[in-house]
Short mmCIF file of C-alpha atoms and ligand atoms in Angstrom, two decimals:
data_model
loop_
_atom_site.label_atom_id
_atom_site.label_comp_id
_atom_site.label_asym_id
_atom_site.label_seq_id
_atom_site.Cartn_x
_atom_site.Cartn_y
_atom_site.Cartn_z
CA UNK A 1 0.10 -0.05 -0.07
CA UNK A 2 1.06 3.60 -0.41
CA UNK A 3 2.66 5.36 2.42
CA UNK A 4 0.12 7.63 3.87
CA UNK A 5 2.23 8.69 6.79
CA UNK A 6 4.06 11.59 4.94
CA UNK A 7 0.69 12.88 3.18
CA UNK A 8 -0.84 13.80 6.56
CA UNK A 9 2.30 14.55 8.42
CA UNK A 10 2.52 18.13 9.82
CA UNK A 11 5.42 20.08 8.10
CA UNK A 12 6.53 21.51 11.41
CA UNK A 13 6.74 18.24 13.11
CA UNK A 14 10.01 17.80 14.91
CA UNK A 15 12.12 14.48 14.68
CA UNK A 16 10.75 11.77 17.10
CA UNK A 17 12.18 12.10 20.55
CA UNK A 18 13.22 8.98 22.39
CA UNK A 19 10.66 7.26 24.62
CA UNK A 20 10.43 9.03 27.94
CA UNK A 21 10.57 7.57 31.51
CA UNK A 22 7.38 8.41 33.30
CA UNK A 23 7.29 11.64 35.25
CA UNK A 24 8.12 10.88 38.93
CA UNK A 25 8.23 13.09 41.87
CA UNK A 26 11.35 11.75 43.29
CA UNK A 27 14.06 9.41 42.31
CA UNK A 28 13.25 5.72 41.43
CA UNK A 29 14.55 4.42 44.78
CA UNK A 30 12.67 6.89 46.84
CA UNK A 31 9.15 6.11 45.46
CA UNK A 32 6.67 3.51 46.31
CA UNK A 33 7.62 0.20 44.77
CA UNK A 34 4.14 -0.34 43.19
CA UNK A 35 4.71 0.16 39.51
CA UNK A 36 3.41 -1.06 36.01
CA UNK A 37 6.08 -2.36 33.58
CA UNK A 38 5.03 -2.14 29.85
CA UNK A 39 7.00 -4.23 27.45
CA UNK A 40 7.75 -2.44 24.31
CA UNK A 41 8.95 -5.74 22.69
CA UNK A 42 5.55 -7.19 23.74
CA UNK A 43 3.83 -4.41 21.75
CA UNK A 44 6.06 -5.03 18.70
CA UNK A 45 5.57 -8.85 18.97
CA UNK A 46 1.75 -8.51 18.96
CA UNK A 47 1.82 -6.06 16.01
CA UNK A 48 3.81 -8.70 14.09
CA UNK A 49 1.34 -11.39 15.28
CA UNK A 50 -1.69 -9.47 13.75
CA UNK A 51 0.26 -8.89 10.51
CA UNK A 52 0.38 -12.44 10.15
CA UNK A 53 -3.58 -12.57 10.24
CA UNK A 54 -4.26 -9.87 7.80
CA UNK A 55 -2.86 -7.95 4.84
CA UNK A 56 -4.83 -4.98 5.81
CA UNK A 57 -3.27 -1.71 7.06
CA UNK A 58 -3.26 -1.76 10.95
CA UNK A 59 -4.52 1.52 12.74
CA UNK A 60 -3.91 0.73 16.51
CA UNK A 61 -6.55 2.04 18.74
CA UNK A 62 -4.91 3.86 21.60
CA UNK A 63 -7.77 5.52 23.25
CA UNK A 64 -7.90 5.93 27.26
CA UNK A 65 -4.09 6.52 27.50
CA UNK A 66 -3.46 3.39 25.20
CA UNK A 67 -5.66 1.19 27.36
CA UNK A 68 -3.82 2.51 30.51
CA UNK A 69 -0.25 1.71 28.93
CA UNK A 70 0.69 5.33 28.35
CA UNK A 71 -0.43 6.51 24.73
CA UNK A 72 2.77 8.44 23.96
CA UNK A 73 5.41 5.67 24.47
CA UNK A 74 3.06 3.23 22.92
CA UNK A 75 2.41 5.27 19.72
CA UNK A 76 6.14 6.10 19.40
CA UNK A 77 6.91 2.36 19.68
CA UNK A 78 4.23 1.38 17.27
CA UNK A 79 4.89 4.01 14.82
CA UNK A 80 8.57 3.03 14.66
CA UNK A 81 7.42 -0.62 14.22
CA UNK A 82 5.54 0.50 11.08
CA UNK A 83 2.05 0.81 12.31
CA UNK A 84 -0.06 2.57 9.50
CA UNK A 85 -2.10 4.94 11.73
CA UNK A 86 -3.60 5.26 15.18
CA UNK A 87 -7.16 5.80 16.33
CA UNK A 88 -8.32 7.60 19.65
CA UNK A 89 -11.60 8.45 21.14
CA UNK A 90 -11.09 12.14 22.05
CA UNK A 91 -9.70 15.23 20.45
CA UNK A 92 -7.30 15.83 23.36
CA UNK A 93 -5.85 12.42 23.16
CA UNK A 94 -5.07 13.10 19.41
CA UNK A 95 -3.39 16.43 20.20
CA UNK A 96 -1.42 14.74 23.03
CA UNK A 97 0.06 12.31 20.36
CA UNK A 98 0.84 15.18 17.76
CA UNK A 99 2.55 17.02 20.44
CA UNK A 100 4.71 13.98 21.48
CA UNK A 101 5.71 13.92 17.68
CA UNK A 102 3.60 11.11 16.22
CA UNK A 103 3.23 11.85 12.48
CA UNK A 104 1.32 8.95 11.13
CA UNK A 105 -2.46 9.53 10.36
CA UNK A 106 -4.36 9.99 13.60
CA UNK A 107 -8.15 9.29 13.56
CA UNK A 108 -10.28 11.08 16.36
CA UNK A 109 -13.33 8.67 16.68
CA UNK A 110 -15.29 10.96 18.87
CA UNK A 111 -15.08 13.79 21.62
CA UNK A 112 -15.86 16.81 19.56
CA UNK A 113 -17.29 18.73 22.22
CA UNK A 114 -17.82 22.34 21.39
CA UNK A 115 -17.14 21.73 17.69
CA UNK A 116 -13.51 22.44 18.02
CA UNK A 117 -12.99 21.87 14.19
CA UNK A 118 -10.13 24.44 13.88
CA UNK A 119 -8.08 22.36 16.16
CA UNK A 120 -8.75 19.18 14.01
CA UNK A 121 -7.43 21.12 11.12
CA UNK A 122 -4.61 22.72 12.90
CA UNK A 123 -3.35 19.32 14.25
CA UNK A 124 -3.66 17.61 10.97
CA UNK A 125 -6.02 14.99 12.43
CA UNK A 126 -8.74 12.99 10.64
CA UNK A 127 -12.10 13.53 12.07
CA UNK A 128 -14.71 10.64 12.45
CA UNK A 129 -18.09 12.40 11.68
CA UNK A 130 -20.96 10.51 13.14
CA UNK A 131 -23.90 12.92 13.00
CA UNK A 132 -25.49 15.31 10.60
CA UNK A 133 -24.85 18.45 12.68
CA UNK A 134 -21.26 17.78 12.75
CA UNK A 135 -21.06 17.23 9.16
CA UNK A 136 -22.78 20.64 8.56
CA UNK A 137 -20.14 22.38 10.97
CA UNK A 138 -17.18 20.73 9.51
CA UNK A 139 -18.24 21.60 6.08
CA UNK A 140 -18.50 25.32 7.08
CA UNK A 141 -15.07 25.29 8.78
CA UNK A 142 -13.47 23.58 5.95
CA UNK A 143 -14.79 25.90 3.42
CA UNK A 144 -13.47 28.82 5.34
CA UNK A 145 -9.95 27.20 5.61
CA UNK A 146 -7.33 27.31 3.00
CA UNK A 147 -7.03 23.56 2.44
CA UNK A 148 -8.44 22.52 -0.98
CA UNK A 149 -10.21 19.48 0.63
CA UNK A 150 -10.17 17.90 4.15
CA UNK A 151 -10.16 14.16 4.72
CA UNK A 152 -13.03 13.02 6.91
CA UNK A 153 -14.25 9.29 7.71
CA UNK A 154 -17.94 8.87 8.20
CA UNK A 155 -19.26 6.53 10.67
CA UNK A 156 -22.54 4.72 10.17
CA UNK A 157 -24.65 2.77 12.65
CA UNK A 158 -25.22 -0.72 11.32
CA UNK A 159 -26.38 -2.34 14.56
CA UNK A 160 -24.61 -1.08 17.50
CA UNK A 161 -26.93 1.79 18.15
CA UNK A 162 -24.68 3.82 19.98
CA UNK A 163 -23.03 6.49 17.67
CA UNK A 164 -23.10 6.79 13.85
CA UNK A 165 -25.48 7.96 11.02
CA UNK A 166 -28.40 5.77 11.23
CA UNK A 167 -30.02 4.34 8.16
CA UNK A 168 -32.89 7.09 8.04
CA UNK A 169 -30.18 9.85 8.19
CA UNK A 170 -28.04 8.42 5.73
CA UNK A 171 -29.57 9.82 2.66
CA UNK A 172 -29.26 13.35 3.94
CA UNK A 173 -25.70 12.65 4.82
CA UNK A 174 -25.04 11.37 1.23
CA UNK A 175 -26.61 14.61 -0.10
CA UNK A 176 -24.44 16.83 2.26
CA UNK A 177 -21.32 15.20 1.25
CA UNK A 178 -22.18 15.36 -2.38
CA UNK A 179 -22.77 19.15 -1.96
CA UNK A 180 -19.64 19.72 -0.20
CA UNK A 181 -16.59 18.97 -2.20
CA UNK A 182 -14.31 20.68 0.38
CA UNK A 183 -14.90 17.71 2.38
CA UNK A 184 -13.29 14.53 1.05
CA UNK A 185 -14.78 11.24 2.11
CA UNK A 186 -11.57 9.31 2.56
CA UNK A 187 -13.02 6.69 5.07
CA UNK A 188 -16.29 5.04 5.80
CA UNK A 189 -16.63 3.03 8.99
CA UNK A 190 -18.93 1.07 11.32
CA UNK A 191 -18.29 -0.91 14.53
CA UNK A 192 -19.45 -4.11 15.50
CA UNK A 193 -21.57 -5.05 18.56
CA UNK A 194 -20.94 -8.75 18.98
CA UNK A 195 -17.74 -9.37 17.14
CA UNK A 196 -16.53 -11.51 20.15
CA UNK A 197 -19.33 -13.69 20.30
CA UNK A 198 -21.26 -14.04 16.90
CA UNK A 199 -19.95 -14.34 13.32
CA UNK A 200 -23.53 -14.16 12.06
CA UNK A 201 -23.96 -10.61 13.70
CA UNK A 202 -20.64 -9.65 11.96
CA UNK A 203 -21.93 -10.74 8.57
CA UNK A 204 -25.24 -8.93 9.18
CA UNK A 205 -23.60 -5.62 9.84
CA UNK A 206 -21.22 -6.08 7.07
CA UNK A 207 -24.31 -6.63 4.57
CA UNK A 208 -25.73 -3.28 5.86
CA UNK A 209 -22.43 -1.63 5.41
CA UNK A 210 -21.95 -2.97 1.88
CA UNK A 211 -25.47 -1.70 1.09
CA UNK A 212 -24.75 1.92 2.36
CA UNK A 213 -21.38 1.80 0.38
CA UNK A 214 -23.42 1.01 -2.91
CA UNK A 215 -25.51 4.13 -2.13
CA UNK A 216 -22.41 6.02 -1.75
CA UNK A 217 -20.80 4.86 -4.84
CA UNK A 218 -24.00 5.48 -6.93
CA UNK A 219 -23.72 9.08 -5.93
CA UNK A 220 -20.25 9.38 -7.11
CA UNK A 221 -18.64 9.14 -3.53
CA UNK A 222 -16.05 6.50 -3.35
CA UNK A 223 -14.14 6.18 -0.10
CA UNK A 224 -10.72 4.81 -0.21
CA UNK A 225 -10.76 3.47 3.28
CA UNK A 226 -13.45 1.38 4.38
CA UNK A 227 -13.01 -0.14 7.88
CA UNK A 228 -14.97 -1.98 10.56
CA UNK A 229 -12.88 -4.68 12.48
CA UNK A 230 -11.87 -4.47 16.16
CA UNK A 231 -9.58 -7.16 17.52
CA UNK A 232 -12.15 -9.79 17.70
CA UNK A 233 -13.51 -9.11 14.15
CA UNK A 234 -9.86 -9.15 12.93
CA UNK A 235 -9.39 -12.55 14.56
CA UNK A 236 -12.74 -13.87 13.40
CA UNK A 237 -13.70 -12.45 10.07
CA UNK A 238 -11.33 -11.98 7.11
CA UNK A 239 -14.31 -10.30 5.18
CA UNK A 240 -14.33 -7.80 8.07
CA UNK A 241 -10.63 -6.69 7.26
CA UNK A 242 -11.79 -4.37 4.31
CA UNK A 243 -9.27 -1.53 3.78
CA UNK A 244 -7.80 -1.27 7.31
CA UNK A 245 -8.28 -2.95 10.71
CA UNK A 246 -8.57 -1.20 14.16
CA UNK A 247 -7.21 -3.49 16.91
CA UNK A 248 -6.71 -2.45 20.47
CA UNK A 249 -6.73 -5.11 22.94
CA UNK A 250 -5.03 -7.65 21.03
CA UNK A 251 -1.99 -5.25 20.66
CA UNK A 252 -1.92 -5.14 24.52
CA UNK A 253 -1.64 -8.92 24.51
CA UNK A 254 -5.17 -9.97 25.47
CA UNK A 255 -7.00 -12.43 23.30
CA UNK A 256 -10.20 -10.69 22.00
CA UNK A 257 -12.35 -13.79 22.45
CA UNK A 258 -12.22 -17.15 24.11
CA UNK A 259 -10.77 -19.45 21.36
CA UNK A 260 -9.00 -16.88 19.13
CA UNK A 261 -5.34 -18.14 18.85
CA UNK A 262 -3.40 -15.16 17.95
CA UNK A 263 -0.60 -16.25 20.47
CA UNK A 264 -0.07 -12.80 21.87
CA UNK A 265 2.53 -11.41 24.53
CA UNK A 266 0.98 -9.60 27.57
CA UNK A 267 2.37 -6.10 27.67
CA UNK A 268 1.52 -4.94 31.20
CA UNK A 269 2.96 -6.32 34.42
CA UNK A 270 1.89 -4.61 37.75
CA UNK A 271 4.05 -5.41 40.77
CA UNK A 272 4.84 -4.13 44.17
CA UNK A 273 6.56 -5.33 47.45
CA UNK A 274 5.66 -6.69 50.79
CA UNK A 275 6.14 -3.77 53.10
CA UNK A 276 4.88 -5.38 56.65
CA UNK A 277 4.45 -9.02 57.97
CA UNK A 278 2.62 -10.07 61.04
CA UNK A 279 1.42 -13.24 62.71
CA UNK A 280 -2.06 -13.70 63.75
CA UNK A 281 -3.51 -16.07 66.48
CA UNK A 282 -6.55 -18.09 65.25
CA UNK A 283 -9.75 -16.00 65.80
CA UNK A 284 -7.97 -12.53 64.99
CA UNK A 285 -9.45 -10.60 62.22
CA UNK A 286 -7.99 -8.45 59.34
CA UNK A 287 -8.85 -5.08 57.89
CA UNK A 288 -11.71 -2.59 57.76
CA UNK A 289 -15.05 -4.37 58.75
CA UNK A 290 -13.08 -7.41 60.01
CA UNK A 291 -14.10 -9.27 57.08
CA UNK A 292 -11.79 -12.18 57.38
CA UNK A 293 -10.91 -14.27 60.26
CA UNK A 294 -7.85 -16.53 60.86
CA UNK A 295 -8.92 -20.13 61.35
CA UNK A 296 -5.36 -21.13 62.29
CA UNK A 297 -2.18 -19.25 63.35
CA UNK A 298 -1.63 -17.09 60.03
CA UNK A 299 1.01 -14.98 58.53
CA UNK A 300 -0.34 -11.89 56.84
CA UNK A 301 1.64 -9.69 54.44
CA UNK A 302 0.74 -6.25 53.66
CA UNK A 303 1.21 -4.73 50.23
CA UNK A 304 0.98 -1.11 49.06
CA UNK A 305 -1.35 -1.52 46.48
CA UNK A 306 -5.20 -0.74 46.85
CA UNK A 307 -8.27 0.16 45.07
CA UNK A 308 -6.95 3.58 44.15
CA UNK A 309 -4.21 1.94 42.04
CA UNK A 310 -6.80 -0.22 40.24
CA UNK A 311 -6.93 -3.38 42.22
CA UNK A 312 -10.76 -3.61 42.56
CA UNK A 313 -12.16 -3.81 46.00
CA UNK A 314 -14.27 -6.82 44.74
CA UNK A 315 -10.99 -8.61 44.99
CA UNK A 316 -11.40 -8.56 48.84
CA UNK A 317 -11.50 -12.17 50.28
CA UNK A 318 -11.67 -13.16 46.60
CA UNK A 319 -8.52 -12.47 44.31
CA UNK A 320 -4.69 -13.28 44.59
CA UNK A 321 -1.44 -11.65 44.46
CA UNK A 322 1.79 -13.63 43.65
CA UNK A 323 4.70 -13.97 46.01
CA UNK A 324 7.86 -16.02 45.46
CA UNK A 325 6.11 -17.56 42.43
CA UNK A 326 3.00 -18.63 44.30
CA UNK A 327 -0.61 -17.32 44.65
CA UNK A 328 -1.31 -15.81 48.13
CA UNK A 329 -5.07 -15.28 48.71
CA UNK A 330 -6.19 -11.64 49.25
CA UNK A 331 -7.74 -11.57 53.01
CA UNK A 332 -9.61 -9.02 54.31
CA UNK A 333 -10.99 -5.70 52.53
CA UNK A 334 -8.77 -4.16 49.93
CA UNK A 335 -8.49 -0.70 51.17
CA UNK A 336 -7.51 2.48 49.20
CA UNK A 337 -3.72 2.08 49.50
CA UNK A 338 -2.91 -1.20 51.07
CA UNK A 339 -3.90 -5.15 50.58
CA UNK A 340 -3.34 -7.73 52.81
CA UNK A 341 -2.65 -11.36 51.65
CA UNK A 342 -2.34 -14.61 53.52
CA UNK A 343 1.25 -15.99 53.12
CA UNK A 344 1.06 -18.70 55.80
CA UNK A 345 1.64 -21.25 52.95
CA UNK A 346 4.39 -19.26 51.42
CA UNK A 347 7.48 -20.16 53.32
CA UNK A 348 10.24 -17.80 53.78
CA UNK A 349 8.13 -14.70 52.63
CA UNK A 350 10.10 -11.52 53.74
CA UNK A 351 9.58 -7.77 53.54
CA UNK A 352 10.81 -6.53 50.30
CA UNK A 353 9.75 -9.59 48.45
CA UNK A 354 8.38 -8.89 45.07
CA UNK A 355 4.35 -8.99 44.75
CA UNK A 356 2.81 -9.21 41.33
CA UNK A 357 -0.88 -8.16 40.83
CA UNK A 358 -0.74 -8.77 37.12
CA UNK A 359 1.62 -10.90 35.00
CA UNK A 360 3.94 -13.54 35.47
CA UNK A 361 6.22 -14.35 38.35
CA UNK A 362 9.08 -16.86 39.07
CA UNK A 363 10.27 -17.53 42.59
CA UNK A 364 11.32 -19.94 45.06
CA UNK A 365 8.05 -21.69 45.12
CA UNK A 366 7.76 -21.95 41.22
CA UNK A 367 5.92 -19.99 38.63
CA UNK A 368 2.64 -18.41 38.52
CA UNK A 369 0.68 -16.01 36.31
CA UNK A 370 -2.36 -13.72 36.93
CA UNK A 371 -3.90 -12.60 33.68
CA UNK A 372 -6.20 -9.73 32.82
CA UNK A 373 -8.82 -12.17 31.72
CA UNK A 374 -8.55 -14.13 35.10
CA UNK A 375 -9.02 -10.93 37.00
CA UNK A 376 -11.80 -9.97 34.74
CA UNK A 377 -13.69 -13.29 35.11
CA UNK A 378 -13.46 -12.96 38.94
CA UNK A 379 -14.72 -9.64 39.18
CA UNK A 380 -17.45 -9.83 36.59
CA UNK A 381 -16.01 -7.56 34.16
CA UNK A 382 -13.86 -7.54 30.99
CA UNK A 383 -10.01 -7.47 30.37
CA UNK A 384 -10.25 -3.96 28.87
CA UNK A 385 -11.67 -2.56 32.16
CA UNK A 386 -8.84 -4.27 34.17
CA UNK A 387 -6.24 -2.73 32.06
CA UNK A 388 -7.82 0.88 32.02
CA UNK A 389 -8.33 0.63 35.90
CA UNK A 390 -4.63 0.77 36.69
CA UNK A 391 -4.80 4.40 37.78
CA UNK A 392 -2.48 7.30 37.26
CA UNK A 393 -0.85 6.93 40.70
CA UNK A 394 0.84 3.88 39.38
CA UNK A 395 4.03 4.99 37.46
CA UNK A 396 4.65 3.19 33.96
CA UNK A 397 8.16 1.99 33.42
CA UNK A 398 9.00 0.95 29.72
CA UNK A 399 11.20 -1.68 29.04
CA UNK A 400 12.57 -2.70 25.70
CA UNK A 401 12.52 -6.38 26.03
C1 PLP B 1 -12.26 0.71 20.96
C2 PLP B 1 -12.41 0.57 19.59
C3 PLP B 1 -11.84 -0.31 18.89
C4 PLP B 1 -10.78 -1.42 19.45
O1 PLP B 1 -11.48 -2.42 20.05
P1 PLP B 1 -10.87 -3.75 20.67
O2 PLP B 1 -11.86 -4.42 20.88
O3 PLP B 1 -10.15 -3.10 21.76
O4 PLP B 1 -9.79 -4.33 19.62
C5 PLP B 1 -12.10 -0.29 17.38
N1 PLP B 1 -12.93 0.72 16.90
C6 PLP B 1 -13.61 1.37 17.71
C7 PLP B 1 -14.80 2.41 16.99
C8 PLP B 1 -13.47 1.29 19.14
O5 PLP B 1 -14.27 2.28 20.01
#
């Protein structure tokens, strides 16, 4: 495919800066040991894995600070690894990436509050237009600017019923586009509701999408980039790949559905340390509300990670942390900054031992892994939320390996 990176590049863009260390208030050895390590090689590995599944260009979805991994570092890594574009949810997310030196096409899928179209133009972003009022407002803005034509992507609702031009509004949208040559319909997109569970629903939505495409083409409008596939549709349906694919979660190493076999590498690992140990007698209780009572003499380890870091309070008396390569059950309530685990059966546990909340650990008791899928299943949510819940308070450290 042709290289679109230069076409949309800002003429004033500066050379790519090196991947930055996260901002910290103090030197590394003076901060809390709780951290998220992000494997840049894991990202590159997953991009290569997806390239084996599709010939289509890949626009990585980096909304919500790249699913909690840090959008700037992730975008720089993927751009250097040859990703064809990135998608974000909000205008401010897109501007952050341009200011970090990202030059590839940036598709802004939403977040046009206050119709800030001049900023879209100024930062050379590609807007996704999902309703008629936006289409009218952007046409006005574009006709006043000096650009001969401005690339937009139009989003249609083929079954998600969330955002997108509906079937009944579509004829009006087509007329508006035909009347405004200063807006170039570069892209035409939709989004799947059930890509992870149903091949039939993908096919039904694609049938509607194809029919709408025919209407466009009959009116002389021929989008060069038609796209629909998230990670699950990329894994499940070659027909959905179209002219580009929009994977998010798969790049971060999470299989997008139960039996996809993309063989991905997890990218984020969250770890901390044991900071205190105590021995309880049978009958003593732990934590707020005294929700756990020792049934035998027990050793309890305290770890400085809590719900304010993204370890859900629903892991109270329910989840695990890894110590010395073994699972330690969380006992008592997870509190804002601290969590307690039962290490009675993990002999030799000491203060400063590493603790893993997400990812793999090897230690004197073997090897164990906690995946985002496992946490999601236990907490009745999805891996996407487990990743985006890792809060701002947890510094991200970027590893090349
Ligand atoms: C989030 C999102 C994606 C990526 O979804 P994954 O399931 O994480 O791959 C793709 N397209 C749109 C419109 C999205 O909002």
